Each structure stands twice: as structure tokens, then as C-alpha cells.
Short mmCIF file of C-alpha atoms in Angstrom, two decimals:
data_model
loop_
_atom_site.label_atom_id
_atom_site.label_comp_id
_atom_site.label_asym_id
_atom_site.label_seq_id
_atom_site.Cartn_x
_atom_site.Cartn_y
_atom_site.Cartn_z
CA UNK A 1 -11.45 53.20 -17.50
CA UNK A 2 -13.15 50.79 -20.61
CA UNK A 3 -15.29 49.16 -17.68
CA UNK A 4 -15.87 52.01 -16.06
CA UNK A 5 -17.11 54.10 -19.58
CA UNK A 6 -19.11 50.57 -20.02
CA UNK A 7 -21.00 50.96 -16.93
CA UNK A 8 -19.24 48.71 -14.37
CA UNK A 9 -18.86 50.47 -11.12
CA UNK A 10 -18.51 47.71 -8.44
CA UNK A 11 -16.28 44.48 -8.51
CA UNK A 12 -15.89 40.93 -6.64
CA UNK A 13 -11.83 40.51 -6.86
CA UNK A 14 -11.31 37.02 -6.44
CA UNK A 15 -8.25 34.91 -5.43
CA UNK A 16 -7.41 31.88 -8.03
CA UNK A 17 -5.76 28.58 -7.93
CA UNK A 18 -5.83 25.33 -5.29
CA UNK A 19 -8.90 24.17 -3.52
CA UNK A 20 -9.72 26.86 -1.38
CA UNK A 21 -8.46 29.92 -3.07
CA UNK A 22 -9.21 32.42 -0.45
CA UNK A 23 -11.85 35.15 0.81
CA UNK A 24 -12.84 37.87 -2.13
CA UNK A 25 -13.96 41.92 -1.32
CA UNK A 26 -16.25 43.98 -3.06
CA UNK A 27 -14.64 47.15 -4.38
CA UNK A 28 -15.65 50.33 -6.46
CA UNK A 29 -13.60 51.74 -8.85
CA UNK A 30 -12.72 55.13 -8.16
CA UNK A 31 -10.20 54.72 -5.46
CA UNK A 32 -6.16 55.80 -5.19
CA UNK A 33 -5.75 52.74 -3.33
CA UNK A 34 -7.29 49.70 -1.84
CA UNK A 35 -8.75 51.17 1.54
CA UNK A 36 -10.42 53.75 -0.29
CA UNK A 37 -11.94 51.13 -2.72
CA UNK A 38 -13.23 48.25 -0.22
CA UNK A 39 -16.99 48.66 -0.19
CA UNK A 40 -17.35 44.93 1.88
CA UNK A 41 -14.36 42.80 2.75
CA UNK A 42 -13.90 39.38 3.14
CA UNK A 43 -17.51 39.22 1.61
CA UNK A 44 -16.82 35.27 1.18
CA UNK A 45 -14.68 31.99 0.59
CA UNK A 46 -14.21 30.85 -2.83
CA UNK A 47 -13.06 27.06 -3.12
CA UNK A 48 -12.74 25.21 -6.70
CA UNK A 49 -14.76 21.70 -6.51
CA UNK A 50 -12.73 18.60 -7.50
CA UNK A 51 -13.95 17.91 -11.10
CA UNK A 52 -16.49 14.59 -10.86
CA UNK A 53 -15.88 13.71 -14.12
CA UNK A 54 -12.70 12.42 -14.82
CA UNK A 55 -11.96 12.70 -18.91
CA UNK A 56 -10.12 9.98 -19.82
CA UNK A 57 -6.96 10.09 -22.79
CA UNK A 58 -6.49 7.81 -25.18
CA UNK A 59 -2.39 7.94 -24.69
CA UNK A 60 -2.77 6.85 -20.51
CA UNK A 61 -2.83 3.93 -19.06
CA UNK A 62 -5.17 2.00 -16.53
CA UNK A 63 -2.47 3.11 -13.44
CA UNK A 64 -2.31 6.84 -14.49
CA UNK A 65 -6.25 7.38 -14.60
CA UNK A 66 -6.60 5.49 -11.26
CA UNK A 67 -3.52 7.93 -10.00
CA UNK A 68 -5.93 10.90 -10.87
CA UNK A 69 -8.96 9.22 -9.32
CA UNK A 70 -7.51 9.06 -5.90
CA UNK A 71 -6.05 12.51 -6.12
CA UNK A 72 -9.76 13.43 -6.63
CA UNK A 73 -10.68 11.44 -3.99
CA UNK A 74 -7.93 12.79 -1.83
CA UNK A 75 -8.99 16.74 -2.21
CA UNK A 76 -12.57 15.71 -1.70
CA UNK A 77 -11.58 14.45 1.55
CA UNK A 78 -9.35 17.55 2.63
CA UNK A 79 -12.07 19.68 1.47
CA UNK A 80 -14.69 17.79 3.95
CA UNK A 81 -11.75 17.83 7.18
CA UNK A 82 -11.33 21.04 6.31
CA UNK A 83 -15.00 22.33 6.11
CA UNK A 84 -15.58 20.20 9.47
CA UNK A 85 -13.23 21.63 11.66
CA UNK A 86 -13.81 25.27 10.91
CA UNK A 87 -17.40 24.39 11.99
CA UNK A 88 -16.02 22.68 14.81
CA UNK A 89 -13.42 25.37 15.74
CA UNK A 90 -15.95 28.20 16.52
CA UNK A 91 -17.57 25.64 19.32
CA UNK A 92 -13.84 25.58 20.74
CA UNK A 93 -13.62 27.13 24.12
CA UNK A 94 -12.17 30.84 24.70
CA UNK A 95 -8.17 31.61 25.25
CA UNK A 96 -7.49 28.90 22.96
CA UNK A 97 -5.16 29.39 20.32
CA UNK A 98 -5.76 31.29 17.14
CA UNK A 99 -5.98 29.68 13.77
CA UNK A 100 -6.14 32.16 11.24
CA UNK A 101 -7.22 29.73 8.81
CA UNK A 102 -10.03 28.42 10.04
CA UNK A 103 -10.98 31.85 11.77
CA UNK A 104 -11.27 33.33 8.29
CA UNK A 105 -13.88 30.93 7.87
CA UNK A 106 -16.13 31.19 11.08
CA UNK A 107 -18.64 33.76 9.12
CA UNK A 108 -19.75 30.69 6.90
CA UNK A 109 -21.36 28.97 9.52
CA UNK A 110 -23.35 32.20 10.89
CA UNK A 111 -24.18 33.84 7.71
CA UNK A 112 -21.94 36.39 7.70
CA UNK A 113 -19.83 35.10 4.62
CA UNK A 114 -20.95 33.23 1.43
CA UNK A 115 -19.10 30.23 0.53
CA UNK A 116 -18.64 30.67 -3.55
CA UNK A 117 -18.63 27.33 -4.69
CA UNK A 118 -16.70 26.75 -8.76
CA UNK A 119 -18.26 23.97 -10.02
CA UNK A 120 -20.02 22.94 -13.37
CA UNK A 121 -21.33 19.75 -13.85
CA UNK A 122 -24.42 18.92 -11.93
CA UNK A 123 -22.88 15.70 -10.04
CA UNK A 124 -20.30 18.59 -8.70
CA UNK A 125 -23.24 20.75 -8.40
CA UNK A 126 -25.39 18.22 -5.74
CA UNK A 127 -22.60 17.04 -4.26
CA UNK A 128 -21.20 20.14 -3.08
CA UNK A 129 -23.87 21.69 -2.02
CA UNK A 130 -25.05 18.51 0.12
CA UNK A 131 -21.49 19.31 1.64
CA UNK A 132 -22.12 22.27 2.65
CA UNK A 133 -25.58 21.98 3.75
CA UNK A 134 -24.39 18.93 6.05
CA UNK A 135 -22.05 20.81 7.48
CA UNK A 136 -24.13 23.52 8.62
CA UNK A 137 -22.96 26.42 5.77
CA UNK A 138 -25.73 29.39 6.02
CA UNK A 139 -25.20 30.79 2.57
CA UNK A 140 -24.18 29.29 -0.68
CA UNK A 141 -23.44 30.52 -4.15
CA UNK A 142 -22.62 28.56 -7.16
CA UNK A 143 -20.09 30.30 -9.16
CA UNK A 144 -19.92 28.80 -12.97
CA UNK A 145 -23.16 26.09 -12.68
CA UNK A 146 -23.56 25.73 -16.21
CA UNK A 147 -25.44 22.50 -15.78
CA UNK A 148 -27.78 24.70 -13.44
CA UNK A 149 -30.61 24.17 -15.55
CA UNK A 150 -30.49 20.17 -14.91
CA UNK A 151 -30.81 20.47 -11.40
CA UNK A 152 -33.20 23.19 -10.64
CA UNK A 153 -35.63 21.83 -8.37
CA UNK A 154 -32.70 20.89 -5.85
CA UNK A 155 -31.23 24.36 -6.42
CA UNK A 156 -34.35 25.78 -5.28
CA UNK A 157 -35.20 23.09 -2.66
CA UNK A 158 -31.87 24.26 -1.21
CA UNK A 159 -32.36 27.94 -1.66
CA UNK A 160 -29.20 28.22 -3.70
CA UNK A 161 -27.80 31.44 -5.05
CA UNK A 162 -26.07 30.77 -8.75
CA UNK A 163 -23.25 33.43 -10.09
CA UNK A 164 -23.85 32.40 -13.90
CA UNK A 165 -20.41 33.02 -16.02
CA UNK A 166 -20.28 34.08 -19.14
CA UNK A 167 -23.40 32.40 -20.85
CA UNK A 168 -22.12 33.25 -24.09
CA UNK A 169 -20.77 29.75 -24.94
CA UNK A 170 -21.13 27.00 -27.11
CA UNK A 171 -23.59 24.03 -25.55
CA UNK A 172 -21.64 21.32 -23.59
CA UNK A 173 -22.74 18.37 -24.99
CA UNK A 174 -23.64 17.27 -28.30
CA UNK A 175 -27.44 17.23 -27.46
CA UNK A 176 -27.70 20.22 -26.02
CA UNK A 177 -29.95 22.40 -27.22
CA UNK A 178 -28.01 24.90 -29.32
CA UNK A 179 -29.08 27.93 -27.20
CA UNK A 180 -29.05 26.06 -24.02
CA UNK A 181 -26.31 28.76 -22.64
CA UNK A 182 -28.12 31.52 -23.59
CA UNK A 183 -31.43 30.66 -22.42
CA UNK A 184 -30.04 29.47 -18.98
CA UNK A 185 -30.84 32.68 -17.12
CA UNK A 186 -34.53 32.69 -18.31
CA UNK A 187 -34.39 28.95 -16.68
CA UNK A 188 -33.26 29.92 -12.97
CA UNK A 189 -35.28 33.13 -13.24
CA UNK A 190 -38.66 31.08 -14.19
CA UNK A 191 -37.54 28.33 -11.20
CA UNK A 192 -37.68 31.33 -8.74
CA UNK A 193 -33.49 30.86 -8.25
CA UNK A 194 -31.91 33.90 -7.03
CA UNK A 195 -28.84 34.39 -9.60
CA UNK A 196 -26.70 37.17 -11.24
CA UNK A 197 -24.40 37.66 -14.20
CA UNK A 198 -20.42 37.35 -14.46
CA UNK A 199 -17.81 37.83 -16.76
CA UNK A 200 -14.64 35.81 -15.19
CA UNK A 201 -12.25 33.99 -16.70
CA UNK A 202 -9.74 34.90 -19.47
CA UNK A 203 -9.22 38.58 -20.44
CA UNK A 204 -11.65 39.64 -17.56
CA UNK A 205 -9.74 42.78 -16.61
CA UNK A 206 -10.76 43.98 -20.25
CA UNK A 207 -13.65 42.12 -21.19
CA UNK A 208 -15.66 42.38 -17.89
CA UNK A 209 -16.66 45.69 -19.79
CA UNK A 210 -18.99 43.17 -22.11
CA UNK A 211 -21.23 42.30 -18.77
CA UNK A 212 -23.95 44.62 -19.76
CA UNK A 213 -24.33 43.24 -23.05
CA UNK A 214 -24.52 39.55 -21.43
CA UNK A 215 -27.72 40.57 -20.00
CA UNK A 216 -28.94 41.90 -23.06
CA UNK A 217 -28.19 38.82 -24.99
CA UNK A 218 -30.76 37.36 -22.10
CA UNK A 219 -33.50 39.56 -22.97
CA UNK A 220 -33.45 37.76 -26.33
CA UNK A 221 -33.53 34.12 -24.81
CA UNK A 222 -36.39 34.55 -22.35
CA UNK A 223 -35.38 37.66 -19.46
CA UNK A 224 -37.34 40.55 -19.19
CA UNK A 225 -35.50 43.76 -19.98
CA UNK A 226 -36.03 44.69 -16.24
CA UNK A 227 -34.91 40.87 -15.20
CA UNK A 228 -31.95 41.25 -17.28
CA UNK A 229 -30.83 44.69 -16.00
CA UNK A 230 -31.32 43.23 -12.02
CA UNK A 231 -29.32 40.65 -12.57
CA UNK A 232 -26.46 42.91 -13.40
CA UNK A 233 -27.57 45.25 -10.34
CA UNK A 234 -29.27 44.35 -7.64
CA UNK A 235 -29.52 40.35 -7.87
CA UNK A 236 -25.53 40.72 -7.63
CA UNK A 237 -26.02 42.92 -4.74
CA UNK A 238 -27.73 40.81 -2.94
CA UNK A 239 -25.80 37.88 -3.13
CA UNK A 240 -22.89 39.63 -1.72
CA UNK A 241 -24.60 41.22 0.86
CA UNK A 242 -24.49 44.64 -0.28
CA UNK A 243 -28.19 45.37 -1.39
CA UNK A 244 -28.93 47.16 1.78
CA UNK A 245 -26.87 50.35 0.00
CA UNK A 246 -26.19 49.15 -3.45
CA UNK A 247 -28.07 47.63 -6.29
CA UNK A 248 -30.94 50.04 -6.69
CA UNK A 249 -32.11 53.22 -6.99
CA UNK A 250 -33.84 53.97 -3.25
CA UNK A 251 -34.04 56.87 -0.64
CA UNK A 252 -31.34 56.36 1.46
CA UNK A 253 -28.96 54.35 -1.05
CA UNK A 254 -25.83 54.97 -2.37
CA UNK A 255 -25.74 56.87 -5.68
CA UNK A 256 -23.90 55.28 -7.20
CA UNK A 257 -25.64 55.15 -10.68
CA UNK A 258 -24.86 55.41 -14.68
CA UNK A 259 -26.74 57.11 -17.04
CA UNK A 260 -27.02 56.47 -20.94
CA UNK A 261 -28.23 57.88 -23.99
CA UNK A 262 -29.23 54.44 -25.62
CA UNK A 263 -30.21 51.19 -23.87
CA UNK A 264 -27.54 50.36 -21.52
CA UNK A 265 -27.79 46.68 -22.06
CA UNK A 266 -27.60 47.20 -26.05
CA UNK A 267 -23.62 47.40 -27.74
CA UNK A 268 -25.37 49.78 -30.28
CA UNK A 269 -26.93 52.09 -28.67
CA UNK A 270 -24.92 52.18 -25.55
CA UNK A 271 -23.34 55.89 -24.66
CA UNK A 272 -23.01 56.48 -21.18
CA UNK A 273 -23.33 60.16 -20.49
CA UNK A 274 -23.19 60.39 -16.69
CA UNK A 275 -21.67 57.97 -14.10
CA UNK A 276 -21.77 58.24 -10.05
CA UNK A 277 -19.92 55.96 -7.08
CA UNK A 278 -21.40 57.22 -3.91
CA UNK A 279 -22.27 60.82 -5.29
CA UNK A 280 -18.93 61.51 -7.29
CA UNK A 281 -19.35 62.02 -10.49
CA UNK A 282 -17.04 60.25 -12.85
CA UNK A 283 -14.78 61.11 -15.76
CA UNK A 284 -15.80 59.35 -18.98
CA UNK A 285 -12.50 59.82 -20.74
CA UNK A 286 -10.38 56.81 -21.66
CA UNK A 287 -7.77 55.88 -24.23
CA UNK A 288 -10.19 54.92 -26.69
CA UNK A 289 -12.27 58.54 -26.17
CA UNK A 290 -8.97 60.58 -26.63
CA UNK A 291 -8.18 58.89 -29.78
CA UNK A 292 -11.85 59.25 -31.46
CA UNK A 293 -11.65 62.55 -30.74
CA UNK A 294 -8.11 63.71 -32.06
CA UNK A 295 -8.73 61.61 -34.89
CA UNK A 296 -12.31 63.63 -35.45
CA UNK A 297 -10.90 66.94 -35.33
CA UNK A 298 -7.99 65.88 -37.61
CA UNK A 299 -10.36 64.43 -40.12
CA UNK A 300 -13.29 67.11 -39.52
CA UNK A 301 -15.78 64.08 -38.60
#
């Protein structure tokens, strides 16, 4: 109900953990159960890319960091066999027998489903996406790409989507600029990068509520207020293949809409007042709203 009252009406669950973590849905929330809620499923693949940078520690020794080396090697090579014979398994000829697996993964290669890369640094950045390219991958989203702003030419040279999480975070390096996070949306959005706003990561169930207020940081660092509040709505849509009924206020659309007293993208003024998922109108009420207002009648505020 706290996302909901915040204006979050849609949601990308995602699976977690290993290399390829497994295919995501886009769901609204105002369902009794999950059939009810699925708005597009199996939208995508999500893998996590091998880190390129190995850190090194002062307590290990020369065998142990060349241990962790291979193993990076190692899933960079599963990834690639992997990758190759799903593209090679839809050429297969018919009656033969069913992988699930690599079934699950057929849409990537006709542009059906998005493969969601996780990476961050911009080595992981280039290299995956050359991966995917080579291997004939119609649509691909970079989920994390905080060293986006280093590589935008081959981004856009690639026409690469970018899911950018939670940009408010301290710089990575030393000589980063200071406000290099925050001013990272303005940076794809100038380079003509199709991109969108996320809150994953730790406490997300709670604090995906703060995704409006993302974007409004943004507006400070370089977005438009009308940049900022499309790449909470309809640049999200988009990427996940949803824009032809969500995202935007059109004829024909799905209302599914919030409305606010105060600007929606703005923790101060922010008071939603209405709220829609395909026409039904939605209760406001939460926890927090029940206790502000027994505790407003008991004190006559």
C-alpha cells in the first residue's frame, strides 16, 4: 500500500542470484493473486555479468586471485555456450525434443523478449553487449550501467536501452565528479539513449516507493520536469514492451493513472488524491494513513 499511496502502479518482479537468474513479468498492483496481476509475462531474461574487475585483498595469495580469475573466465564461457545454443536451438528441426531452457529463451533472438543485462563497469558494459550483438540478440537493456556515461557513443551506436538504478549514490571513483550519479540521467537523455529509472536492490519492497522522488532529484541535475516524469512512465514502458497500453495518457490506453495535489515528483508537496489501474479506482488508505488520522482526532490536529 506505501508504493501504491506513492504513486507506483506497475512492477518488473525479477528473479535474483547465479548467472542467468531467470525471465521477469510485469505486474500491477491491485490483484488477489498472480493471474489477475500479470500485465506481460516472461517480458525478458535477466543474467548477472561476471564482474571484469577483479578487486584484489591484501590477506590472498597469488594462487587464490588466479582461482577467482578462471572462475570468471569459466562463467564467461558458459554464458557464451549458453547464449549460442539457444540461438542455435530455434534453427533445430521440428519433432525434436523440448528444452525448456533454452525454449524460454527463443524470444531473444526475434524480439519478442529483452535480455536485461546487470552490469556496471564499462569493460562489463562493451563486452556484454558485443556478446549479445554477435550472437544475434534483438533487444538489449542494461540494468545498473553506472559507468553509462563513459561509454555513450557505443551505447547509442548500439541502440542500447539502460535501466539506471538508484542514482542516488556516492561517485565510484575518487575522481569522479561529485554529482556524477546524479547527473547521469541528464547524460543518456542529451546522448539520445533510451533509459528509465529503478529502485532495486536492498529494501526495494519498501523503498521502491522513493522512485518518484529519484526523478525529481534529476530535474535538479540536468532533466526536464517532463524528461524526468517519462522516465518513470513511459520510457519504462517502452522498454518492456508495454507502451502500446501503458505509459501515457492516450485515447485508447489503459487508465491507469495517479493524480496529486502537489508535484508528484517532489517529497514535499506530494499528496496523491486519486489513483487508477485499468479504470479501478484505488484505495489510498495504508498503515501510515490510519495512524495520522487516529492520532489527529485524538490530539484535535
Amino acid at each position: 500500500p506505501t508504493v501504491r499511496l506513492n504513486g507506483v502502479l506497475l512492477v518488473q518482479p525479477t528473479p535474483r542470484g547465479g548467472l542467468v537468474t531467470g525471465q521477469s513479468s510485469i505486474v500491477q498492483l491491485d490483484a488477489w493473486n498472480w493471474q489477475d496481476a500479470v500485465v506481460k509475462a516472461d517480458d525478458g531474461i535477466h543474467l548477472t555479468w561476471p564482474e571484469m574487475v577483479i578487486r584484489t585483498n591484501p590477506v590472498e595469495d597469488a594462487a587464490a586471485l588466479t582461482r577467482r580469475q578462471e572462475a570468471r573466465t569459466r562463467r564467461l564461457r558458459d554464458l557464451e555456450q549458453l547464449l549460442g545454443e539457444a540461438a542455435a536451438y530455434r534453427q533445430a528441426p521440428a519433432g525434436r525434443r523440448e528444452n525448456l531452457r533454452l525454449t524460454s529463451m527463443g524470444g531473444l533472438f526475434d524480439g519478442s523478449k529483452t535480455l536485461y543485462i546487470h552490469a556496471d563497469y564499462a569493460k562489463e558494459l562493451i563486452e556484454s553487449v558485443r556478446l549479445a550483438k554477435r550472437l544475434g540478440v534483438q533487444r538489449v537493456a542494461l540494468v545498473g550501467a553506472r559507468d553509462a556515461w563513459m561509454v555513450l557513443d557505443f551505447l547509442k551506436q548500439n541502440d542500447v536501452m539502460v535501466v539506471l538504478n538508484r542514482v542516488q549514490a556516492l561517485p565510484r571513483r575518487d575522481g569522479d565528479d561529485y554529482d556524477q550519479p546524479y547527473k547521469l540521467p541528464a547524460q543518456l537523455q542529451a546522448a539520445g539513449i533510451r533509459f528509465c529509472l529503478d529502485f532495486q536492490g536492498d529494501q526495494e519492497t519498501s523503498r521502491g516507493r522513493n522512485l518518484p522522488f529519484v526523478a525529481g532529484q534529476a530535474v535538479a541535475f540536468g532533466l526536464t520536469k517532463e524528461q524526468a516524469l517519462t522516465s518513470v512512465t513511459l520510457s519504462p514502458a517502452r522498454i518492456m514492451g508495454i507502451d502500446k497500453d501503458y505509459g501515457s495518457l492516450e485515447v485508447g490506453k489503459s487508465a491507469t493513472l495517479v493524480v496529486s495535489r502537489g508535484d508528484l515528483l517532489d517529497m514535499r508537496t506530494n499528496a496523491l488524491t486519486l489513483a487508477y489501474i485499468d479504470g479501478r479506482s484505488l484505495t489510498l488508505e495504508s498503515k501510515q494513513t490510519a495512524l495520522d488520522k487516529k492520532f489527529r482526532e485524538k490530539y484535535g490536529l
